[in-house]
Coordinates of C-alpha atoms in Angstrom, one line a residue:
M17 CA 176.4 233.0 5.9
E18 CA 175.2 236.6 5.9
T19 CA 178.0 239.1 6.7
R20 CA 178.6 242.8 7.3
T21 CA 181.6 244.9 6.6
E22 CA 183.8 246.1 9.5
K23 CA 186.9 248.2 9.3
D24 CA 190.2 248.6 11.3
T25 CA 193.6 250.2 10.6
L26 CA 194.4 247.4 8.1
G27 CA 191.2 247.9 6.1
E28 CA 187.9 246.2 5.6
I29 CA 186.9 242.7 6.5
E30 CA 183.7 240.7 6.5
V31 CA 182.2 239.7 9.8
P32 CA 179.2 237.4 10.6
A33 CA 176.2 239.7 10.5
A34 CA 174.7 238.5 13.8
R35 CA 177.8 238.8 15.9
Y36 CA 178.8 241.8 17.9
W37 CA 182.6 241.5 17.3
G38 CA 184.5 243.6 14.8
A39 CA 187.4 243.5 12.5
Q40 CA 190.2 242.7 14.9
T41 CA 188.3 239.8 16.3
Q42 CA 187.6 238.5 12.9
R43 CA 191.3 238.8 11.9
S44 CA 192.3 236.8 15.0
L45 CA 189.8 234.1 14.1
A46 CA 191.4 233.8 10.6
N47 CA 195.0 234.0 11.8
F48 CA 194.9 231.8 14.9
D49 CA 193.0 228.7 13.9
I50 CA 194.9 226.7 16.4
G51 CA 193.5 224.0 18.6
E52 CA 190.1 224.0 20.3
E53 CA 190.9 225.9 23.5
L54 CA 188.9 229.2 23.7
M55 CA 189.7 232.1 26.0
P56 CA 188.0 231.1 29.3
L57 CA 184.8 233.0 30.0
E58 CA 186.1 233.8 33.5
V59 CA 188.6 236.1 31.7
I60 CA 185.9 237.7 29.6
R61 CA 183.7 238.4 32.6
A62 CA 186.7 239.8 34.5
Y63 CA 187.3 242.0 31.5
A64 CA 183.7 243.3 31.7
R65 CA 184.4 244.4 35.3
I66 CA 187.5 246.2 34.1
K67 CA 185.8 248.0 31.3
Q68 CA 182.9 249.0 33.4
A69 CA 185.1 250.3 36.2
A70 CA 187.3 252.1 33.6
A71 CA 184.3 253.8 32.0
E72 CA 183.0 255.0 35.3
A73 CA 186.5 256.2 36.4
N74 CA 187.1 258.0 33.1
C75 CA 183.7 259.7 33.5
E76 CA 184.4 260.9 37.0
L77 CA 187.8 262.2 35.9
G78 CA 186.3 264.1 33.0
E79 CA 187.8 261.8 30.3
L80 CA 184.5 260.3 29.0
P81 CA 181.0 261.8 28.6
A82 CA 178.4 260.4 30.9
D83 CA 176.2 259.0 28.1
K84 CA 179.1 257.0 26.7
A85 CA 180.1 255.7 30.2
T86 CA 176.5 254.7 30.9
L87 CA 176.3 252.7 27.6
I88 CA 179.6 251.0 28.2
S89 CA 178.6 250.1 31.8
R90 CA 175.3 248.7 30.6
V91 CA 176.9 246.3 28.1
C92 CA 179.6 245.3 30.6
Q93 CA 176.9 244.2 33.0
E94 CA 175.4 242.0 30.3
I95 CA 178.7 240.5 29.6
A96 CA 179.4 239.9 33.4
D97 CA 176.0 238.3 33.6
G98 CA 176.8 235.8 30.8
E99 CA 174.3 237.2 28.4
L100 CA 176.8 237.7 25.5
D101 CA 179.0 234.6 25.9
D102 CA 178.6 233.6 22.2
H103 CA 180.4 236.7 21.0
F104 CA 183.8 235.8 22.4
P105 CA 185.2 233.1 20.1
L106 CA 188.9 233.7 20.3
S107 CA 191.5 231.0 20.8
V108 CA 193.9 230.9 23.8
W109 CA 196.6 230.5 21.2
Q110 CA 196.9 234.2 20.1
T111 CA 199.2 237.1 20.8
G112 CA 201.0 236.6 24.1
S113 CA 199.7 239.9 25.5
G114 CA 196.1 239.0 25.0
T115 CA 195.5 242.1 22.8
Q116 CA 193.0 240.3 20.6
T117 CA 190.9 239.3 23.5
N118 CA 191.0 242.9 24.8
M119 CA 189.9 244.1 21.4
N120 CA 187.2 241.4 21.2
V121 CA 185.7 242.8 24.4
N122 CA 186.1 246.4 23.2
E123 CA 184.4 245.6 19.9
V124 CA 181.5 243.7 21.4
I125 CA 180.9 246.6 23.8
V126 CA 180.8 249.1 21.0
N127 CA 178.5 247.2 18.7
R128 CA 176.2 246.1 21.5
A129 CA 176.0 249.6 22.8
H130 CA 175.2 250.8 19.2
V131 CA 172.2 248.4 19.2
L132 CA 171.2 249.5 22.7
A133 CA 171.3 253.1 21.5
G134 CA 168.6 252.2 19.0
N135 CA 170.7 251.5 15.9
A136 CA 170.7 248.4 13.7
L137 CA 173.8 246.3 14.0
G138 CA 176.3 247.3 11.2
Q139 CA 174.3 250.3 10.0
G140 CA 175.6 253.7 10.6
T141 CA 178.8 254.8 12.4
P142 CA 178.7 254.2 16.1
E143 CA 179.6 257.3 18.1
L144 CA 181.4 255.1 20.6
G145 CA 185.0 254.0 19.7
A146 CA 186.5 250.7 20.6
N147 CA 190.0 252.3 21.1
D148 CA 189.2 255.9 21.9
D149 CA 186.4 255.3 24.4
V150 CA 186.1 251.7 25.6
N151 CA 189.9 251.3 25.8
R152 CA 190.5 254.9 27.1
S153 CA 193.3 255.1 29.7
Q154 CA 194.1 251.4 29.1
S155 CA 196.3 249.0 27.2
S156 CA 196.0 245.3 26.7
N157 CA 199.3 245.1 28.6
D158 CA 197.7 246.3 31.9
T159 CA 194.1 245.1 31.4
F160 CA 194.9 241.5 30.5
P161 CA 197.0 240.9 33.6
T162 CA 194.3 242.6 35.6
A163 CA 191.7 240.3 34.1
M164 CA 194.0 237.3 34.9
H165 CA 194.2 238.2 38.6
I166 CA 190.5 238.9 38.8
A167 CA 189.5 235.7 37.0
A168 CA 191.9 233.5 39.0
Y169 CA 191.1 235.0 42.4
T170 CA 187.3 234.8 41.8
S171 CA 187.5 231.2 40.5
L172 CA 189.6 230.0 43.4
Q173 CA 187.5 231.7 46.0
T174 CA 184.1 230.7 44.6
R175 CA 184.8 227.3 43.2
T176 CA 188.0 225.6 44.2
L177 CA 188.4 226.5 47.8
P178 CA 184.8 225.6 48.8
A179 CA 185.2 222.2 47.2
L180 CA 188.5 221.6 48.9
D181 CA 187.0 222.6 52.3
T182 CA 184.1 220.2 51.7
L183 CA 186.4 217.3 50.9
A184 CA 188.6 218.1 53.9
A185 CA 185.6 218.1 56.2
G186 CA 184.4 214.8 54.6
L187 CA 187.7 213.1 55.3
Q188 CA 187.7 214.5 58.9
A189 CA 184.2 213.1 59.4
R190 CA 185.3 209.7 58.3
A191 CA 188.3 210.0 60.6
E192 CA 186.0 210.6 63.5
A193 CA 183.7 207.8 62.6
F194 CA 186.6 205.3 62.3
E195 CA 188.3 206.5 65.5
G196 CA 188.2 203.2 67.4
I197 CA 188.9 200.8 64.6
V198 CA 192.3 199.3 65.2
K199 CA 194.1 198.0 62.1
T200 CA 197.6 197.1 60.9
G201 CA 199.7 200.0 59.6
R202 CA 201.8 199.7 56.5
T203 CA 205.1 201.2 55.5
H204 CA 207.0 200.3 52.3
F205 CA 203.9 198.4 51.3
M206 CA 204.7 196.0 54.2
D207 CA 203.1 195.4 57.5
A208 CA 203.9 197.9 60.2
T209 CA 202.7 198.6 63.8
P210 CA 199.0 199.1 64.5
I211 CA 197.1 202.3 63.7
T212 CA 193.4 203.1 63.9
L213 CA 191.5 203.7 60.7
G214 CA 190.5 207.0 62.1
Q215 CA 194.2 208.0 62.6
E216 CA 194.8 207.0 59.0
F217 CA 192.0 209.2 57.7
S218 CA 193.0 212.0 60.0
G219 CA 196.3 212.1 58.1
Y220 CA 194.5 212.5 54.8
A221 CA 192.3 215.3 56.2
A222 CA 195.3 217.1 57.7
Q223 CA 197.4 216.8 54.5
L224 CA 194.6 218.4 52.5
E225 CA 193.9 221.1 55.1
Q226 CA 197.6 222.1 55.1
G227 CA 197.5 222.4 51.3
V228 CA 194.4 224.6 51.6
V229 CA 196.2 226.9 54.1
Q230 CA 199.0 227.3 51.6
L231 CA 196.6 228.1 48.8
R232 CA 194.8 230.7 50.8
A233 CA 198.0 232.4 51.6
A234 CA 199.2 232.2 47.9
I235 CA 196.1 233.8 46.4
L236 CA 196.6 237.0 48.4
S237 CA 199.3 237.7 45.8
L238 CA 196.5 238.0 43.2
L239 CA 194.9 241.0 44.9
P240 CA 197.3 243.7 43.5
L241 CA 196.2 244.7 40.0
A242 CA 198.2 246.1 37.1
L243 CA 195.5 248.5 35.9
G244 CA 196.8 252.0 35.3
G245 CA 200.2 250.9 34.0
T246 CA 199.0 251.1 30.4
A247 CA 201.6 250.0 27.8
V248 CA 204.8 249.5 29.8
G249 CA 203.9 250.4 33.4
T250 CA 204.4 254.2 33.2
G251 CA 200.7 255.0 33.0
L252 CA 201.1 256.9 29.7
N253 CA 197.8 258.2 28.3
A254 CA 196.0 257.6 31.6
P255 CA 195.0 260.5 33.8
A256 CA 196.4 260.8 37.3
G257 CA 194.5 258.7 39.8
F258 CA 192.8 256.6 37.1
G259 CA 194.2 253.2 38.1
A260 CA 193.5 253.7 41.8
L261 CA 189.9 254.9 41.2
A262 CA 189.1 252.1 38.7
I263 CA 190.5 249.4 41.0
L264 CA 188.4 250.7 43.9
K265 CA 185.3 250.2 41.7
I266 CA 186.4 246.7 40.7
A267 CA 186.8 245.8 44.4
A268 CA 183.4 247.2 45.1
A269 CA 181.8 245.3 42.2
T270 CA 183.4 242.0 43.0
G271 CA 183.4 242.2 46.8
F272 CA 187.1 241.2 46.9
A273 CA 189.9 243.4 48.3
F274 CA 191.7 244.2 45.0
R275 CA 194.3 247.0 45.2
E276 CA 196.9 248.8 43.1
A277 CA 200.1 246.9 42.4
D278 CA 203.0 248.2 44.3
N279 CA 205.1 248.2 41.1
R280 CA 203.3 248.2 37.8
F281 CA 206.4 247.4 35.8
A282 CA 206.7 244.1 37.6
A283 CA 202.9 243.6 37.2
L284 CA 203.2 243.8 33.4
A285 CA 206.6 242.1 32.9
A286 CA 206.2 239.1 35.1
H287 CA 203.4 236.9 36.6
D288 CA 205.2 235.3 39.5
A289 CA 202.0 235.5 41.6
L290 CA 200.3 233.1 39.1
V291 CA 203.2 230.8 39.2
E292 CA 203.1 230.8 43.0
V293 CA 199.4 230.1 43.1
H294 CA 199.6 227.3 40.7
G295 CA 202.5 225.9 42.8
A296 CA 200.0 225.7 45.7
L297 CA 197.5 223.9 43.4
N298 CA 200.2 221.5 42.4
R299 CA 200.9 220.8 46.0
L300 CA 197.2 220.0 46.5
A301 CA 197.3 217.7 43.4
V302 CA 200.2 215.8 44.9
A303 CA 198.3 215.4 48.2
L304 CA 195.0 214.4 46.5
A305 CA 196.7 211.8 44.3
K306 CA 198.3 210.2 47.3
I307 CA 195.0 210.2 49.2
A308 CA 193.1 208.8 46.3
N309 CA 195.6 206.1 45.7
D310 CA 195.7 205.1 49.3
I311 CA 191.9 204.8 49.4
R312 CA 191.7 202.7 46.3
M313 CA 194.4 200.4 47.6
L314 CA 192.7 200.1 51.0
G315 CA 189.5 199.1 49.2
S316 CA 191.2 196.8 46.7
G317 CA 189.9 193.3 46.2
P318 CA 187.3 192.9 47.5
R319 CA 188.7 189.4 48.3
A320 CA 192.1 189.2 46.7
G321 CA 193.3 192.6 47.8
I322 CA 193.5 194.5 51.0
G323 CA 189.8 195.1 51.3
E324 CA 189.8 196.9 54.6
I325 CA 187.3 199.5 53.5
K326 CA 184.3 199.3 51.3
L327 CA 183.9 201.9 48.5
P328 CA 180.5 202.9 47.1
A329 CA 179.4 200.9 44.2
N330 CA 178.5 203.7 41.8
E331 CA 178.4 201.8 38.5
P332 CA 179.4 198.5 36.9
G333 CA 183.1 198.2 36.4
S334 CA 183.6 195.9 33.5
S335 CA 182.0 195.1 30.2
I336 CA 183.1 191.4 30.5
M337 CA 183.4 190.6 34.2
P338 CA 180.0 190.5 35.8
G339 CA 179.7 192.1 39.3
K340 CA 183.0 193.9 39.1
I341 CA 183.1 197.3 40.8
N342 CA 186.1 199.6 40.3
P343 CA 187.4 202.6 42.3
T344 CA 186.4 205.0 39.6
Q345 CA 186.2 208.2 41.7
C346 CA 189.8 207.5 42.8
E347 CA 190.9 207.0 39.3
A348 CA 189.3 210.2 38.1
M349 CA 190.9 212.1 40.9
V350 CA 194.4 210.7 40.0
M351 CA 193.9 211.7 36.4
V352 CA 192.9 215.2 37.3
C353 CA 196.0 215.4 39.5
T354 CA 198.3 214.3 36.7
R355 CA 196.9 217.1 34.5
V356 CA 197.5 219.7 37.2
M357 CA 201.0 218.4 37.7
G358 CA 201.7 218.7 34.0
N359 CA 200.1 222.2 34.0
D360 CA 202.6 223.2 36.6
T361 CA 205.4 222.7 34.1
T362 CA 203.5 224.9 31.7
M363 CA 203.1 227.6 34.3
T364 CA 206.8 227.4 35.2
V365 CA 208.0 227.8 31.6
A366 CA 205.3 230.4 30.7
G367 CA 206.1 232.4 33.8
S368 CA 209.7 232.7 32.5
G369 CA 208.4 233.9 29.1
G370 CA 208.8 237.6 29.6
Q371 CA 211.1 239.8 27.7
F372 CA 211.9 243.3 29.0
E373 CA 208.7 245.1 29.9
L374 CA 206.2 242.3 29.1
N375 CA 205.5 238.7 29.7
T376 CA 204.2 237.3 26.4
C377 CA 202.7 234.0 27.6
K378 CA 199.7 235.6 29.4
P379 CA 196.8 233.7 27.6
V380 CA 198.3 230.2 28.2
M381 CA 199.1 231.1 31.8
I382 CA 195.6 232.1 32.8
S383 CA 193.9 229.4 30.8
T384 CA 196.2 226.8 32.4
L385 CA 195.6 228.1 35.9
L386 CA 191.9 228.3 35.5
Q387 CA 191.8 224.7 34.1
S388 CA 193.7 223.4 37.2
A389 CA 191.5 225.4 39.5
R390 CA 188.3 224.1 37.9
L391 CA 189.4 220.5 37.6
L392 CA 190.6 220.3 41.2
G393 CA 187.4 221.9 42.5
D394 CA 185.1 219.6 40.4
A395 CA 187.1 216.5 41.3
C396 CA 187.1 217.3 45.0
D397 CA 183.3 217.8 44.9
S398 CA 182.8 214.5 43.0
F399 CA 185.2 212.6 45.1
C400 CA 183.6 213.7 48.3
R401 CA 180.0 213.1 47.2
H402 CA 180.5 209.8 45.3
C403 CA 183.3 208.2 47.3
V404 CA 184.4 209.6 50.7
K405 CA 181.0 210.0 52.2
G406 CA 180.1 206.4 51.4
I407 CA 183.2 204.7 52.6
E408 CA 182.6 202.0 55.2
P409 CA 185.1 199.8 57.2
N410 CA 185.3 196.1 56.6
P411 CA 185.8 194.9 60.3
E412 CA 186.3 191.3 59.5
R413 CA 189.1 191.9 57.1
I414 CA 190.7 194.5 59.3
Q415 CA 190.7 192.1 62.2
Q416 CA 192.1 189.3 60.1
H417 CA 195.0 191.4 58.9
L418 CA 195.7 192.7 62.4
A419 CA 195.7 189.3 63.9
E420 CA 198.2 188.0 61.3
S421 CA 200.5 191.0 61.4
L422 CA 204.1 190.0 62.5
M423 CA 204.8 193.6 63.4
L424 CA 202.9 193.3 66.6
V425 CA 206.2 191.9 67.8
T426 CA 207.4 195.5 68.2
A427 CA 205.5 195.7 71.5
L428 CA 208.0 193.1 72.9
N429 CA 211.1 195.3 72.2
P430 CA 211.0 197.2 75.6
H431 CA 210.7 193.8 77.4
I432 CA 213.1 191.4 75.6
G433 CA 215.0 193.6 73.2
Y434 CA 215.0 194.2 69.4
Y435 CA 217.1 191.1 68.4
K436 CA 215.1 188.5 70.4
A437 CA 211.9 190.1 69.1
A438 CA 213.2 189.9 65.6
E439 CA 214.0 186.2 66.1
I440 CA 210.4 185.5 67.2
A441 CA 209.0 187.3 64.1
Q442 CA 211.3 185.5 61.7
K443 CA 210.5 182.1 63.3
A444 CA 206.7 182.8 63.1
F445 CA 207.1 183.6 59.4
S446 CA 209.3 180.7 58.5
D447 CA 207.3 178.1 60.4
G448 CA 203.9 179.5 59.4
V449 CA 202.7 179.8 63.0
S450 CA 201.2 182.7 64.9
L451 CA 203.3 185.3 66.5
R452 CA 202.0 184.2 69.9
E453 CA 203.0 180.6 69.3
A454 CA 206.5 181.5 68.2
A455 CA 206.9 183.9 71.2
I456 CA 206.0 181.2 73.7
A457 CA 208.1 178.6 72.0
S458 CA 211.1 180.9 72.1
G459 CA 211.2 180.8 75.9
Y460 CA 211.6 184.5 76.0
V461 CA 208.0 185.3 76.7
S462 CA 205.3 183.5 78.7
A463 CA 201.7 183.3 77.5
D464 CA 200.5 185.7 80.1
D465 CA 203.4 188.1 79.3
F466 CA 202.5 188.0 75.6
D467 CA 198.8 188.6 76.2
D468 CA 199.6 191.5 78.5
W469 CA 202.3 193.2 76.4
V470 CA 200.9 192.7 72.9
D471 CA 197.8 194.8 72.9
P472 CA 197.1 196.3 69.4
A473 CA 194.9 199.1 70.8
R474 CA 197.5 200.3 73.2
M475 CA 200.1 200.3 70.4
T476 CA 198.2 203.0 68.5
G477 CA 199.6 205.7 70.8
P478 CA 202.7 206.4 72.9
E479 CA 203.5 204.5 76.1
N480 CA 201.6 205.6 79.2

């Protein structure tokens, strides 16, 4: 492989000739050959917005010449547009402050700007400095948490929340379509009083909608940014007003209402906002796992299970059993939810991983949150398109179960009392006869009374 020589404060090192990164990035590649998880591109593109805003703010404040600011801004736009993705190879498993990723971005900007200025990569000394110019008025300690917030907020707003909203709407549409279909309810996996299939699905829609409300509230805590705090929150080496000005530019570029953190010491030392946001994602995972499990159980069978709904037949389900169709979308959703639940433990422990003025688990926190956000968004989209929208009721099976349910006896409670009604239900079960037959045989209820009082449709709401 052809290389070129780059230099940092530790000396010279060989770097792939065609790559824009520099010495510090190359050292990180050598020193952190751990796993396969790379720093998410969402973080890199967020960093591009930070460096662009910082260059423009530094220029306006007289800290950076206009020609340098223009070059930096031009490269940052390329990074934000995804044109330089191959030049960000670092592992998530690096320094806990994210310093190597910050320097990876700084180095790529410098070397790409060198080329844009008409120089050959690696030839000559760039006038632009990674630390002195691109990183001016900044530290990894304030830029990385700023990138974390930008990446998380952007991903949740543009990818996760739209998919959640679509699935909630899909469940609500099924609830409305199934409104008049009366079926037996179930508690403790046992027969219970009647419910409509629409009511059942409305519960799923509401459960998801409530989780979305909590997530929307939680992500507001991501809007305050740490930029301007530099190394420990004091703002050392940054001109007065830098943070406020740069953050205004970030807000304008992204279209989101980012603002200065009320206390930059807390913004560097702890990431409770990320823990809170992931907690909201965890709540959604809990809800989605319950919904997916219910749907696959309602569709189980098709003949030896509950079988009250028909799930779309998306693909063959078995390599040995012909004609078998499995609830694969439900299974995928549950697996995604288990990963998110596990990720919540990672976020909890990592969130406690600060010492004094700095949390040193930043890379794992943002990569974990972004994974959960991405997985939930993708799973919701897939589950809605390939499962929920195609669910149909199985009227014959629903009616069979409803007719056989002993818990219809609950309608007799107001008329003959709980104990007599229980006697009827137990007699019907032990003798293998219908509830109606057992009720009439008991002498407590006439045929006309039973037919008048035991109306499953009326039992799906309060007494009139």
